[in-house]
Tab-separated table of C-alpha atoms and ligand atoms in Angstrom:
chain	number	residue	atom	x	y	z
A	206	MET	CA	-1.025	-8.575	-147.838
A	207	GLN	CA	0.165	-12.169	-147.523
A	208	GLU	CA	2.461	-13.388	-144.754
A	209	VAL	CA	4.206	-16.720	-144.432
A	210	VAL	CA	3.135	-18.708	-141.371
A	211	ARG	CA	4.544	-22.006	-140.088
A	212	ILE	CA	1.773	-24.079	-138.459
A	213	HIS	CA	2.663	-26.215	-135.456
A	214	GLY	CA	-0.661	-27.040	-133.774
A	215	VAL	CA	-4.437	-27.073	-133.934
A	216	ALA	CA	-6.786	-24.686	-132.130
A	217	HIS	CA	-10.080	-25.427	-130.368
A	218	GLY	CA	-12.026	-24.172	-133.413
A	219	GLY	CA	-10.028	-26.346	-135.847
A	220	GLN	CA	-7.744	-23.577	-137.147
A	221	GLY	CA	-4.003	-24.109	-137.554
A	222	VAL	CA	-1.892	-22.469	-134.805
A	223	GLY	CA	1.396	-20.985	-135.966
A	224	ARG	CA	4.021	-18.269	-135.987
A	225	GLY	CA	5.008	-15.866	-138.730
A	226	GLU	CA	8.302	-16.628	-140.520
A	227	GLY	CA	11.145	-14.246	-141.239
A	228	PRO	CA	13.102	-11.606	-139.349
A	229	ASP	CA	10.268	-9.025	-139.473
A	230	ALA	CA	7.510	-11.480	-138.520
A	231	ASP	CA	4.841	-10.309	-136.101
A	232	PRO	CA	5.571	-12.066	-132.763
A	233	ARG	CA	1.877	-12.809	-132.086
A	234	VAL	CA	0.363	-16.284	-132.497
A	235	TRP	CA	-1.591	-16.918	-135.692
A	236	LEU	CA	-4.855	-18.901	-135.869
A	237	VAL	CA	-5.281	-19.768	-139.541
A	238	ASP	CA	-8.456	-21.121	-141.155
A	239	GLY	CA	-7.751	-23.920	-143.627
A	240	ALA	CA	-4.200	-24.648	-142.355
A	241	LEU	CA	-2.942	-27.883	-140.779
A	242	PRO	CA	-0.147	-28.737	-138.335
A	243	GLY	CA	3.157	-29.236	-140.182
A	244	GLU	CA	2.250	-26.833	-143.007
A	245	ARG	CA	3.795	-23.614	-144.264
A	246	VAL	CA	1.117	-21.323	-145.640
A	247	ALA	CA	0.722	-17.865	-147.128
A	248	ALA	CA	-1.962	-16.284	-144.953
A	249	ALA	CA	-3.995	-13.078	-144.960
A	250	ARG	CA	-5.128	-11.337	-141.782
A	251	LEU	CA	-8.853	-11.375	-140.973
A	252	ARG	CA	-8.821	-9.921	-137.451
A	253	GLU	CA	-6.306	-8.975	-134.824
A	254	ALA	CA	-6.308	-9.095	-131.032
A	255	LYS	CA	-3.683	-8.189	-128.443
A	256	GLN	CA	-1.947	-11.556	-128.507
A	257	MET	CA	-3.322	-13.203	-131.613
A	258	ILE	CA	-3.857	-12.765	-135.330
A	259	ARG	CA	-6.798	-14.519	-136.943
A	260	GLY	CA	-6.135	-15.341	-140.596
A	261	GLU	CA	-7.013	-17.546	-143.542
A	262	ALA	CA	-4.710	-19.652	-145.670
A	263	LEU	CA	-4.563	-18.300	-149.224
A	264	GLU	CA	-1.876	-20.662	-150.487
A	265	ILE	CA	-0.442	-23.868	-149.064
A	266	LEU	CA	3.326	-23.530	-149.587
A	267	GLU	CA	4.252	-26.850	-147.939
A	268	PRO	CA	1.280	-29.201	-147.468
A	269	ALA	CA	0.998	-31.627	-144.555
A	270	PRO	CA	0.711	-35.357	-145.375
A	271	THR	CA	-2.756	-35.206	-143.774
A	272	ARG	CA	-4.063	-32.798	-146.453
A	273	VAL	CA	-6.448	-34.313	-149.017
A	274	THR	CA	-8.658	-33.045	-151.830
A	275	PRO	CA	-12.046	-32.243	-150.249
A	276	PRO	CA	-14.687	-34.804	-151.250
A	277	CYS	CA	-17.401	-32.105	-151.272
A	278	PRO	CA	-17.606	-29.800	-154.327
A	279	HIS	CA	-18.867	-26.957	-152.082
A	280	ALA	CA	-16.006	-27.212	-149.554
A	281	SER	CA	-14.254	-23.972	-150.562
A	282	VAL	CA	-17.352	-21.852	-149.868
A	283	CYS	CA	-19.700	-23.763	-147.524
A	284	GLY	CA	-19.292	-23.138	-143.800
A	285	GLY	CA	-21.009	-26.432	-142.870
A	286	CYS	CA	-17.731	-28.408	-142.689
A	287	SER	CA	-14.355	-26.724	-142.162
A	288	TRP	CA	-12.262	-29.923	-142.268
A	289	GLN	CA	-13.112	-31.352	-145.677
A	290	HIS	CA	-9.407	-30.948	-146.546
A	291	VAL	CA	-8.253	-33.196	-143.656
A	292	ASP	CA	-7.615	-36.898	-144.230
A	293	PRO	CA	-10.508	-38.618	-142.388
A	294	ALA	CA	-8.044	-41.080	-140.827
A	295	ALA	CA	-6.143	-38.146	-139.241
A	296	GLN	CA	-9.170	-36.284	-137.892
A	297	ILE	CA	-9.612	-38.237	-134.664
A	298	GLU	CA	-5.974	-37.648	-133.670
A	299	LEU	CA	-6.294	-33.905	-134.352
A	300	LYS	CA	-9.411	-33.908	-132.165
A	301	ARG	CA	-7.504	-35.727	-129.447
A	302	GLU	CA	-4.862	-32.956	-129.680
A	303	ILE	CA	-7.564	-30.261	-129.365
A	304	VAL	CA	-9.055	-31.879	-126.247
A	305	ASN	CA	-5.666	-32.588	-124.636
A	306	GLY	CA	-4.730	-28.943	-125.265
A	307	GLN	CA	-7.865	-27.692	-123.520
A	308	LEU	CA	-7.432	-30.069	-120.553
A	309	ARG	CA	-3.663	-29.630	-120.094
A	310	HIS	CA	-4.067	-27.529	-116.915
A	311	LEU	CA	-6.010	-30.374	-115.302
A	312	ASP	CA	-3.184	-32.834	-115.856
A	313	VAL	CA	-5.353	-35.369	-117.706
A	314	GLU	CA	-5.278	-36.738	-121.236
A	315	VAL	CA	-7.742	-38.479	-123.531
A	316	ARG	CA	-7.552	-42.219	-122.867
A	317	ARG	CA	-9.936	-43.561	-125.504
A	318	ALA	CA	-10.610	-41.942	-128.901
A	319	VAL	CA	-13.425	-43.460	-130.966
A	320	ALA	CA	-13.365	-42.501	-134.660
A	321	SER	CA	-16.614	-42.201	-136.578
A	322	PRO	CA	-17.640	-45.428	-138.333
A	323	LYS	CA	-18.648	-43.362	-141.402
A	324	VAL	CA	-16.968	-40.211	-142.718
A	325	LEU	CA	-19.650	-39.190	-145.236
A	326	GLY	CA	-23.414	-39.767	-145.350
A	327	TYR	CA	-23.459	-40.114	-141.563
A	328	ARG	CA	-25.537	-37.211	-140.394
A	329	ARG	CA	-29.158	-37.963	-139.475
A	330	ARG	CA	-30.073	-34.586	-137.975
A	331	ALA	CA	-29.593	-31.185	-139.599
A	332	ARG	CA	-30.594	-27.542	-139.424
A	333	LEU	CA	-30.421	-25.769	-142.788
A	334	HIS	CA	-31.043	-22.136	-143.659
A	335	TYR	CA	-33.001	-20.728	-146.573
A	336	SER	CA	-33.764	-17.449	-148.249
A	337	LYS	CA	-36.031	-16.803	-151.211
A	338	GLU	CA	-34.571	-15.211	-154.294
A	339	SER	CA	-36.658	-14.469	-157.407
A	340	GLY	CA	-39.235	-17.065	-156.386
A	341	ALA	CA	-36.670	-19.852	-155.878
A	342	LEU	CA	-35.217	-21.257	-152.689
A	343	ASN	CA	-31.606	-20.731	-151.724
A	344	LEU	CA	-31.248	-23.670	-149.297
A	345	GLY	CA	-28.210	-24.975	-147.450
A	346	PHE	CA	-25.604	-24.019	-144.848
A	347	ARG	CA	-24.141	-20.560	-144.355
A	348	ARG	CA	-20.864	-19.573	-146.009
A	349	SER	CA	-17.969	-19.514	-143.597
A	350	ARG	CA	-17.743	-16.151	-141.766
A	351	SER	CA	-20.880	-14.898	-143.550
A	352	HIS	CA	-24.670	-14.924	-143.380
A	353	ALA	CA	-24.958	-15.772	-147.078
A	354	ILE	CA	-26.392	-19.224	-147.799
A	355	VAL	CA	-24.653	-21.724	-150.068
A	356	ASP	CA	-27.395	-23.356	-152.134
A	357	LEU	CA	-26.923	-27.140	-152.075
A	358	ASP	CA	-28.728	-29.721	-154.176
A	359	ARG	CA	-27.242	-32.366	-151.929
A	360	CYS	CA	-24.829	-32.433	-149.006
A	361	PRO	CA	-22.356	-35.334	-148.789
A	362	VAL	CA	-22.324	-35.503	-144.982
A	363	LEU	CA	-26.114	-35.865	-144.676
A	364	ASP	CA	-27.619	-39.324	-144.915
A	365	GLU	CA	-29.679	-40.246	-147.980
A	366	PRO	CA	-33.172	-39.790	-146.458
A	367	LEU	CA	-32.263	-36.258	-145.314
A	368	ASN	CA	-30.846	-35.341	-148.732
A	369	HIS	CA	-34.013	-36.678	-150.327
A	370	ALA	CA	-36.249	-34.729	-147.918
A	371	ILE	CA	-34.385	-31.474	-148.388
A	372	ALA	CA	-34.649	-31.690	-152.169
A	373	LYS	CA	-38.419	-32.194	-151.878
A	374	VAL	CA	-39.006	-29.204	-149.615
A	375	ARG	CA	-38.243	-26.852	-152.505
A	376	ALA	CA	-41.793	-27.506	-153.737
A	377	LEU	CA	-43.037	-25.511	-150.706
A	378	VAL	CA	-41.267	-22.289	-151.698
A	379	ASP	CA	-44.507	-20.298	-152.117
A	380	PHE	CA	-45.534	-21.007	-148.504
A	381	LEU	CA	-42.229	-20.131	-146.847
A	382	PRO	CA	-41.247	-16.754	-145.384
A	383	ALA	CA	-38.425	-14.753	-147.016
A	384	VAL	CA	-35.815	-16.305	-144.714
A	385	GLY	CA	-35.941	-19.224	-142.301
A	386	GLU	CA	-34.645	-22.583	-141.171
A	387	ILE	CA	-35.522	-26.200	-141.836
A	388	VAL	CA	-34.811	-28.935	-139.302
A	389	GLY	CA	-34.664	-32.576	-140.273
A	390	LEU	CA	-34.375	-35.971	-138.587
A	391	SER	CA	-33.849	-39.339	-140.212
A	392	ASP	CA	-33.939	-42.892	-138.908
A	393	GLY	CA	-31.695	-44.085	-141.742
A	394	ALA	CA	-34.614	-45.130	-143.955
A	395	ARG	CA	-37.174	-42.333	-143.573
A	396	ALA	CA	-37.003	-38.625	-142.787
A	397	ILE	CA	-39.237	-36.003	-141.211
A	398	LEU	CA	-38.861	-32.232	-141.485
A	399	GLY	CA	-39.804	-29.339	-139.227
A	400	LEU	CA	-40.594	-25.879	-140.596
A	401	PRO	CA	-40.440	-23.248	-137.825
A	402	GLY	CA	-42.195	-19.966	-138.596
A	403	VAL	CA	-44.495	-21.531	-141.203
A	404	PRO	CA	-48.160	-21.287	-140.182
A	405	PRO	CA	-50.450	-24.170	-141.077
A	406	SER	CA	-53.097	-23.700	-143.776
A	407	GLU	CA	-55.279	-25.961	-145.884
A	408	ALA	CA	-53.289	-24.997	-148.962
A	409	ILE	CA	-49.858	-25.987	-147.579
A	410	ASP	CA	-51.342	-29.141	-146.066
A	411	ALA	CA	-52.636	-30.170	-149.506
A	412	VAL	CA	-49.329	-29.496	-151.287
A	413	ILE	CA	-47.379	-31.414	-148.641
A	414	ARG	CA	-49.728	-34.400	-148.897
A	415	GLU	CA	-49.956	-34.411	-152.687
A	416	THR	CA	-46.465	-33.510	-153.865
A	417	VAL	CA	-43.977	-33.569	-150.988
A	418	LEU	CA	-44.591	-36.668	-148.866
A	419	ASP	CA	-43.561	-40.060	-150.172
A	420	GLU	CA	-42.198	-43.329	-148.789
A	421	VAL	CA	-38.965	-41.603	-147.627
A	422	LEU	CA	-40.099	-38.123	-146.531
A	423	VAL	CA	-42.955	-39.283	-144.317
A	424	GLY	CA	-43.929	-36.135	-142.438
A	425	VAL	CA	-43.634	-32.362	-142.113
A	426	ALA	CA	-44.270	-30.528	-138.822
A	427	LEU	CA	-45.325	-26.865	-139.153
A	428	ARG	CA	-44.905	-24.273	-136.407
A	429	GLY	CA	-46.142	-20.767	-136.924
A	430	ARG	CA	-47.755	-18.035	-134.818
A	431	ARG	CA	-48.287	-20.400	-131.858
A	432	GLN	CA	-49.957	-22.919	-134.160
A	433	ARG	CA	-48.661	-26.442	-134.528
A	434	HIS	CA	-49.697	-28.828	-137.226
A	435	SER	CA	-48.382	-32.180	-138.388
A	436	VAL	CA	-48.794	-33.545	-141.877
A	437	GLY	CA	-47.991	-37.261	-142.026
A	438	VAL	CA	-45.787	-38.884	-139.381
A	439	THR	CA	-43.761	-36.355	-137.367
A	440	SER	CA	-42.059	-38.440	-134.711
A	441	MET	CA	-40.060	-41.619	-135.121
A	442	ALA	CA	-38.415	-44.333	-133.044
A	443	ILE	CA	-34.629	-44.018	-133.249
A	444	ASP	CA	-31.520	-45.684	-131.847
A	445	GLY	CA	-32.928	-49.000	-130.720
A	446	GLY	CA	-29.662	-50.870	-131.445
A	447	GLY	CA	-27.254	-52.705	-129.139
A	448	GLY	CA	-29.862	-53.885	-126.649
A	449	THR	CA	-31.030	-50.337	-125.870
A	450	ILE	CA	-34.720	-49.526	-126.152
A	451	ALA	CA	-35.590	-47.142	-128.990
A	452	MET	CA	-36.554	-43.577	-128.138
A	453	ALA	CA	-39.143	-41.416	-129.854
A	454	ALA	CA	-38.078	-38.024	-131.216
A	455	GLY	CA	-39.188	-35.375	-133.663
A	456	PRO	CA	-37.299	-32.789	-135.716
A	457	PHE	CA	-37.625	-30.028	-133.084
A	458	VAL	CA	-35.914	-31.844	-130.207
A	459	PHE	CA	-32.218	-32.464	-129.723
A	460	THR	CA	-30.903	-35.825	-130.940
A	461	GLN	CA	-27.286	-36.887	-131.420
A	462	ALA	CA	-25.954	-36.341	-134.957
A	463	GLN	CA	-25.547	-40.001	-135.905
A	464	ALA	CA	-27.016	-43.311	-134.775
A	465	GLU	CA	-23.929	-45.567	-135.047
A	466	GLN	CA	-21.702	-43.504	-132.787
A	467	ASN	CA	-24.569	-42.834	-130.402
A	468	GLU	CA	-24.862	-46.553	-129.648
A	469	LEU	CA	-21.193	-46.543	-128.535
A	470	LEU	CA	-21.601	-43.273	-126.602
A	471	VAL	CA	-24.639	-44.522	-124.659
A	472	ARG	CA	-22.810	-47.765	-123.810
A	473	HIS	CA	-19.774	-45.802	-122.607
A	474	VAL	CA	-21.858	-43.435	-120.460
A	475	ILE	CA	-23.635	-46.351	-118.778
A	476	GLU	CA	-20.369	-48.205	-118.129
A	477	ALA	CA	-18.865	-45.026	-116.683
A	478	ALA	CA	-21.920	-44.138	-114.546
A	479	ARG	CA	-22.450	-47.656	-113.117
A	480	PRO	CA	-26.077	-46.836	-112.211
A	481	ARG	CA	-27.117	-50.240	-110.804
A	482	ASP	CA	-29.350	-49.656	-107.728
A	483	LYS	CA	-28.172	-46.016	-107.577
A	484	LYS	CA	-30.098	-42.778	-107.273
A	485	VAL	CA	-29.236	-40.942	-110.481
A	486	LEU	CA	-29.592	-37.241	-111.302
A	487	GLU	CA	-29.566	-36.516	-115.033
A	488	LEU	CA	-29.325	-32.931	-116.255
A	489	PHE	CA	-29.880	-31.920	-119.893
A	490	ALA	CA	-31.585	-35.272	-120.473
A	491	GLY	CA	-33.262	-34.343	-123.799
A	492	ALA	CA	-35.752	-36.940	-125.015
A	493	GLY	CA	-34.055	-39.621	-122.898
A	494	ASN	CA	-31.005	-40.752	-124.870
A	495	PHE	CA	-29.063	-41.770	-121.737
A	496	THR	CA	-32.083	-41.934	-119.403
A	497	ARG	CA	-33.568	-44.988	-121.141
A	498	ALA	CA	-30.360	-46.959	-120.494
A	499	LEU	CA	-29.602	-45.540	-117.019
A	500	ALA	CA	-33.112	-46.384	-115.815
A	501	ARG	CA	-32.851	-50.052	-116.845
A	502	ASN	CA	-31.123	-50.900	-113.558
A	503	ALA	CA	-30.896	-47.690	-111.489
A	504	ALA	CA	-32.987	-47.331	-108.336
A	505	GLY	CA	-34.407	-44.228	-109.994
A	506	VAL	CA	-33.449	-41.475	-112.451
A	507	TRP	CA	-34.453	-37.897	-111.746
A	508	ALA	CA	-34.154	-36.303	-115.237
A	509	LEU	CA	-34.349	-32.624	-116.196
A	510	ASP	CA	-34.481	-30.726	-119.480
A	511	ASP	CA	-35.710	-27.266	-120.441
A	512	SER	CA	-37.448	-28.436	-123.621
A	513	ARG	CA	-41.104	-29.256	-122.901
A	514	GLU	CA	-41.292	-31.342	-126.033
A	515	SER	CA	-38.252	-33.449	-125.040
A	516	ILE	CA	-39.724	-34.011	-121.581
A	517	SER	CA	-43.020	-35.203	-123.058
A	518	TYR	CA	-41.161	-37.744	-125.210
A	519	LEU	CA	-39.249	-38.846	-122.109
A	520	ARG	CA	-42.416	-39.246	-120.034
A	521	LEU	CA	-43.990	-41.385	-122.769
A	522	LEU	CA	-40.870	-43.545	-122.839
A	523	ALA	CA	-40.926	-43.999	-119.059
A	524	GLU	CA	-44.593	-44.950	-119.150
A	525	GLU	CA	-44.336	-47.321	-122.093
A	526	TRP	CA	-41.380	-49.234	-120.615
A	527	GLN	CA	-42.374	-48.822	-116.945
A	528	LEU	CA	-38.996	-47.275	-116.125
A	529	PRO	CA	-38.244	-45.544	-112.787
A	530	ILE	CA	-37.850	-42.077	-114.343
A	531	ASN	CA	-39.051	-38.824	-112.836
A	532	ALA	CA	-38.867	-36.402	-115.791
A	533	LYS	CA	-39.092	-32.680	-115.021
A	534	HIS	CA	-39.167	-29.593	-117.182
A	535	GLY	CA	-36.850	-26.814	-115.974
A	536	LYS	CA	-33.491	-25.109	-116.150
A	537	ALA	CA	-30.450	-26.768	-114.585
A	538	GLU	CA	-29.114	-23.440	-113.318
A	539	ASN	CA	-32.363	-22.874	-111.375
A	540	LEU	CA	-32.625	-26.383	-110.014
A	541	LEU	CA	-29.073	-26.911	-108.761
A	542	PRO	CA	-28.914	-24.159	-106.115
A	543	LYS	CA	-32.234	-25.453	-104.698
A	544	LEU	CA	-30.918	-29.024	-104.609
A	545	ALA	CA	-27.684	-27.866	-102.961
A	546	ARG	CA	-29.667	-26.168	-100.173
A	547	GLY	CA	-31.890	-29.224	-99.599
A	548	ALA	CA	-31.300	-32.582	-97.967
A	549	GLN	CA	-31.873	-34.665	-101.114
A	550	GLY	CA	-28.702	-36.355	-102.413
A	551	TYR	CA	-27.852	-38.507	-105.435
A	552	ASP	CA	-25.242	-41.228	-105.887
A	553	VAL	CA	-24.488	-40.497	-109.526
A	554	ALA	CA	-25.007	-37.548	-111.890
A	555	VAL	CA	-24.956	-37.588	-115.693
A	556	LEU	CA	-25.005	-34.301	-117.547
A	557	ASP	CA	-24.841	-33.365	-121.229
A	558	PRO	CA	-25.183	-29.585	-121.541
A	559	PRO	CA	-25.123	-27.491	-124.717
A	560	ARG	CA	-21.865	-25.750	-125.717
A	561	ARG	CA	-21.945	-23.186	-122.943
A	562	GLY	CA	-21.548	-25.976	-120.355
A	563	LEU	CA	-22.891	-25.911	-116.796
A	564	GLY	CA	-20.774	-23.046	-115.442
A	565	SER	CA	-18.590	-22.945	-112.332
A	566	ARG	CA	-21.447	-22.061	-109.943
A	567	GLY	CA	-23.609	-24.883	-111.237
A	568	CYS	CA	-20.689	-27.312	-110.893
A	569	LYS	CA	-20.058	-26.291	-107.297
A	570	ALA	CA	-23.737	-26.885	-106.482
A	571	LEU	CA	-23.677	-30.210	-108.352
A	572	ALA	CA	-20.659	-31.390	-106.357
A	573	LYS	CA	-22.634	-30.795	-103.147
A	574	VAL	CA	-25.499	-33.090	-104.110
A	575	VAL	CA	-23.607	-36.012	-105.707
A	576	GLY	CA	-21.993	-38.603	-103.456
A	577	GLU	CA	-20.074	-40.936	-105.758
A	578	ARG	CA	-19.627	-40.166	-109.431
A	579	ILE	CA	-20.268	-37.625	-112.183
A	580	VAL	CA	-20.276	-38.397	-115.906
A	581	TYR	CA	-20.012	-35.198	-117.922
A	582	VAL	CA	-20.750	-35.377	-121.679
A	583	SER	CA	-19.633	-32.254	-123.505
A	584	CYS	CA	-19.574	-30.917	-127.059
A	585	ASP	CA	-17.160	-28.103	-126.187
A	586	PRO	CA	-13.782	-28.958	-124.667
A	587	ALA	CA	-13.156	-25.324	-123.599
A	588	THR	CA	-16.259	-24.998	-121.409
A	589	LEU	CA	-15.705	-28.581	-120.243
A	590	ALA	CA	-12.200	-27.642	-119.034
A	591	ARG	CA	-13.631	-24.709	-117.066
A	592	ASP	CA	-16.332	-26.902	-115.487
A	593	LEU	CA	-13.947	-29.764	-114.687
A	594	ARG	CA	-11.722	-27.294	-112.852
A	595	ALA	CA	-14.717	-26.302	-110.667
A	596	LEU	CA	-15.615	-29.955	-109.994
A	597	VAL	CA	-12.016	-30.871	-109.126
A	598	ASP	CA	-11.821	-27.865	-106.793
A	599	SER	CA	-15.063	-29.108	-105.181
A	600	GLY	CA	-13.766	-32.562	-104.240
A	601	PHE	CA	-13.880	-34.724	-107.383
A	602	ARG	CA	-11.045	-36.423	-109.292
A	603	ILE	CA	-11.080	-37.097	-113.043
A	604	SER	CA	-10.771	-40.852	-113.627
A	605	ASP	CA	-11.313	-40.977	-117.402
A	606	VAL	CA	-11.588	-38.798	-120.491
A	607	SER	CA	-12.819	-40.375	-123.745
A	608	ILE	CA	-13.751	-38.781	-127.060
A	609	PHE	CA	-16.292	-39.811	-129.689
A	610	ASP	CA	-16.252	-38.350	-133.187
A	611	PHE	CA	-19.856	-37.732	-134.282
A	612	MET	CA	-19.043	-35.055	-136.856
A	613	PRO	CA	-16.235	-36.028	-139.258
A	614	MET	CA	-15.208	-33.240	-141.688
A	615	THR	CA	-15.665	-30.725	-138.860
A	616	PRO	CA	-13.520	-30.059	-135.756
A	617	ASP	CA	-16.524	-30.822	-133.486
A	618	ILE	CA	-16.009	-33.520	-130.862
A	619	GLU	CA	-18.005	-35.160	-128.060
A	620	VAL	CA	-15.998	-35.612	-124.867
A	621	VAL	CA	-16.991	-37.781	-121.894
A	622	ALA	CA	-15.236	-37.066	-118.591
A	623	THR	CA	-15.824	-39.364	-115.614
A	624	LEU	CA	-15.177	-38.039	-112.107
A	625	GLU	CA	-15.140	-39.819	-108.751
A	626	ALA	CA	-15.687	-38.212	-105.359
A	627	VAL	CA	-12.474	-38.212	-103.310
B	36	LIG	C1	-26.603	-31.618	-125.959
B	36	LIG	S1	-28.317	-31.829	-125.679
B	36	LIG	C2	-28.314	-33.383	-124.861
B	36	LIG	C3	-29.605	-34.129	-124.843
B	36	LIG	C4	-29.509	-35.638	-124.499
B	36	LIG	N1	-28.623	-35.888	-123.393
B	36	LIG	C5	-29.103	-36.455	-125.709
B	36	LIG	O1	-28.058	-37.133	-125.676
B	36	LIG	O2	-29.865	-36.461	-126.706
B	36	LIG	C6	-28.623	-30.628	-124.466
B	36	LIG	C7	-30.021	-30.606	-123.898
B	36	LIG	O3	-30.040	-29.597	-122.886
B	36	LIG	C8	-31.303	-28.939	-122.913
B	36	LIG	N2	-31.049	-27.630	-122.258
B	36	LIG	C9	-30.503	-26.525	-122.813
B	36	LIG	N3	-30.381	-25.559	-121.878
B	36	LIG	C10	-30.847	-26.090	-120.716
B	36	LIG	C11	-30.955	-25.590	-119.376
B	36	LIG	N4	-30.570	-24.355	-119.085
B	36	LIG	N5	-31.445	-26.405	-118.420
B	36	LIG	C12	-31.867	-27.659	-118.717
B	36	LIG	N6	-31.794	-28.178	-119.978
B	36	LIG	C13	-31.289	-27.413	-120.964
B	36	LIG	C14	-31.712	-28.938	-124.363
B	36	LIG	O4	-33.128	-28.884	-124.489
B	36	LIG	C15	-31.135	-30.275	-124.851
B	36	LIG	O5	-32.102	-31.292	-124.771
């Protein structure tokens, strides 16, 4: 059954928020996939909750001026990007609206919104899924709301080296398990791939060397049954622009989705943190994206991450550039209560957790050990709002919120909140 819904806002997940039209309309709020603020759509229900109906737009009865024809031919089925139908110029303002909506209870608004320099061909890191069917590889992103994989010969948001690498990996079909994932990293000119769950063997090594590697796809890292094996070059120096030293990374460690925006993000984080001569605590440091710049003039950076591989890259970076970095492997939620009980304090903290955030308990402990300033980088405005509430309740005030769009064509957004001790 179709119902007419008038859309007036945008939800955290990118769906249109609206109300049913007509005298018999259901009074609950609708969250509609594929609908934009200002539109009238015919929607079908997908799921219902006490106060909300989750639906999808079947027909756009009155389109918004921000609606465009999706540039990607797979947009109607692929779950990789849910905003292909949104004018790229309008995306940053919709993201600002999402973040302001999540932070409204904290009485703060986004001050600076930095749009992505590129809207297609920007993505230098990707995780794709595959399954084997009749001896061929079904390789791409999952369909929206499904586990099925949309087979892609190329993806318009990935950069050229990644598209090239992903096309070449099809030659390895006979060595791959029935289902799996492929991770890729590019430096803009060359790409490397990681194949988790694929054990090394002489046969796969030979095929990779003879038919897969070339001047663009320069390495494949295999991980299977506790065995690790690299064919070709499997780590690369990335993001050395704007006066920042390059960092080494491989396909299995976290790196930001695009290089251009990352240069601006790192600069913003350093300006916000003001680390000169300060004792800095960095949580969720990864392979050292912010650490390398913080440590240039901090008294010292104590950096933590729970990926052993990221921490080894970070230690190499510290050694090579003689930076005052103490890089530790561990979990933030285990470390913080210990720090809060001890006498050790820090002037500044920088943290960049995954989507789940730090959590209220972690934030309360963090507030106890930081004397001046916290810079919180988040990829989920909802968990950020929860954590900011805990930090504000623990004696900090939010002095700035800025957003950086790393993922055009999706509702994803990076938010940086700066807090000062009061
Ligand atoms: C969003 S990434 C940020 C990495 C880095 N700041 C960057 O810009 O590349 C989050 C990082 O948190 C790490 N991580 C995830 N859970 C963690 C935990 N419980 N404790 C410490 N680090 C964790 C991951 O390994 C990953 O490197």
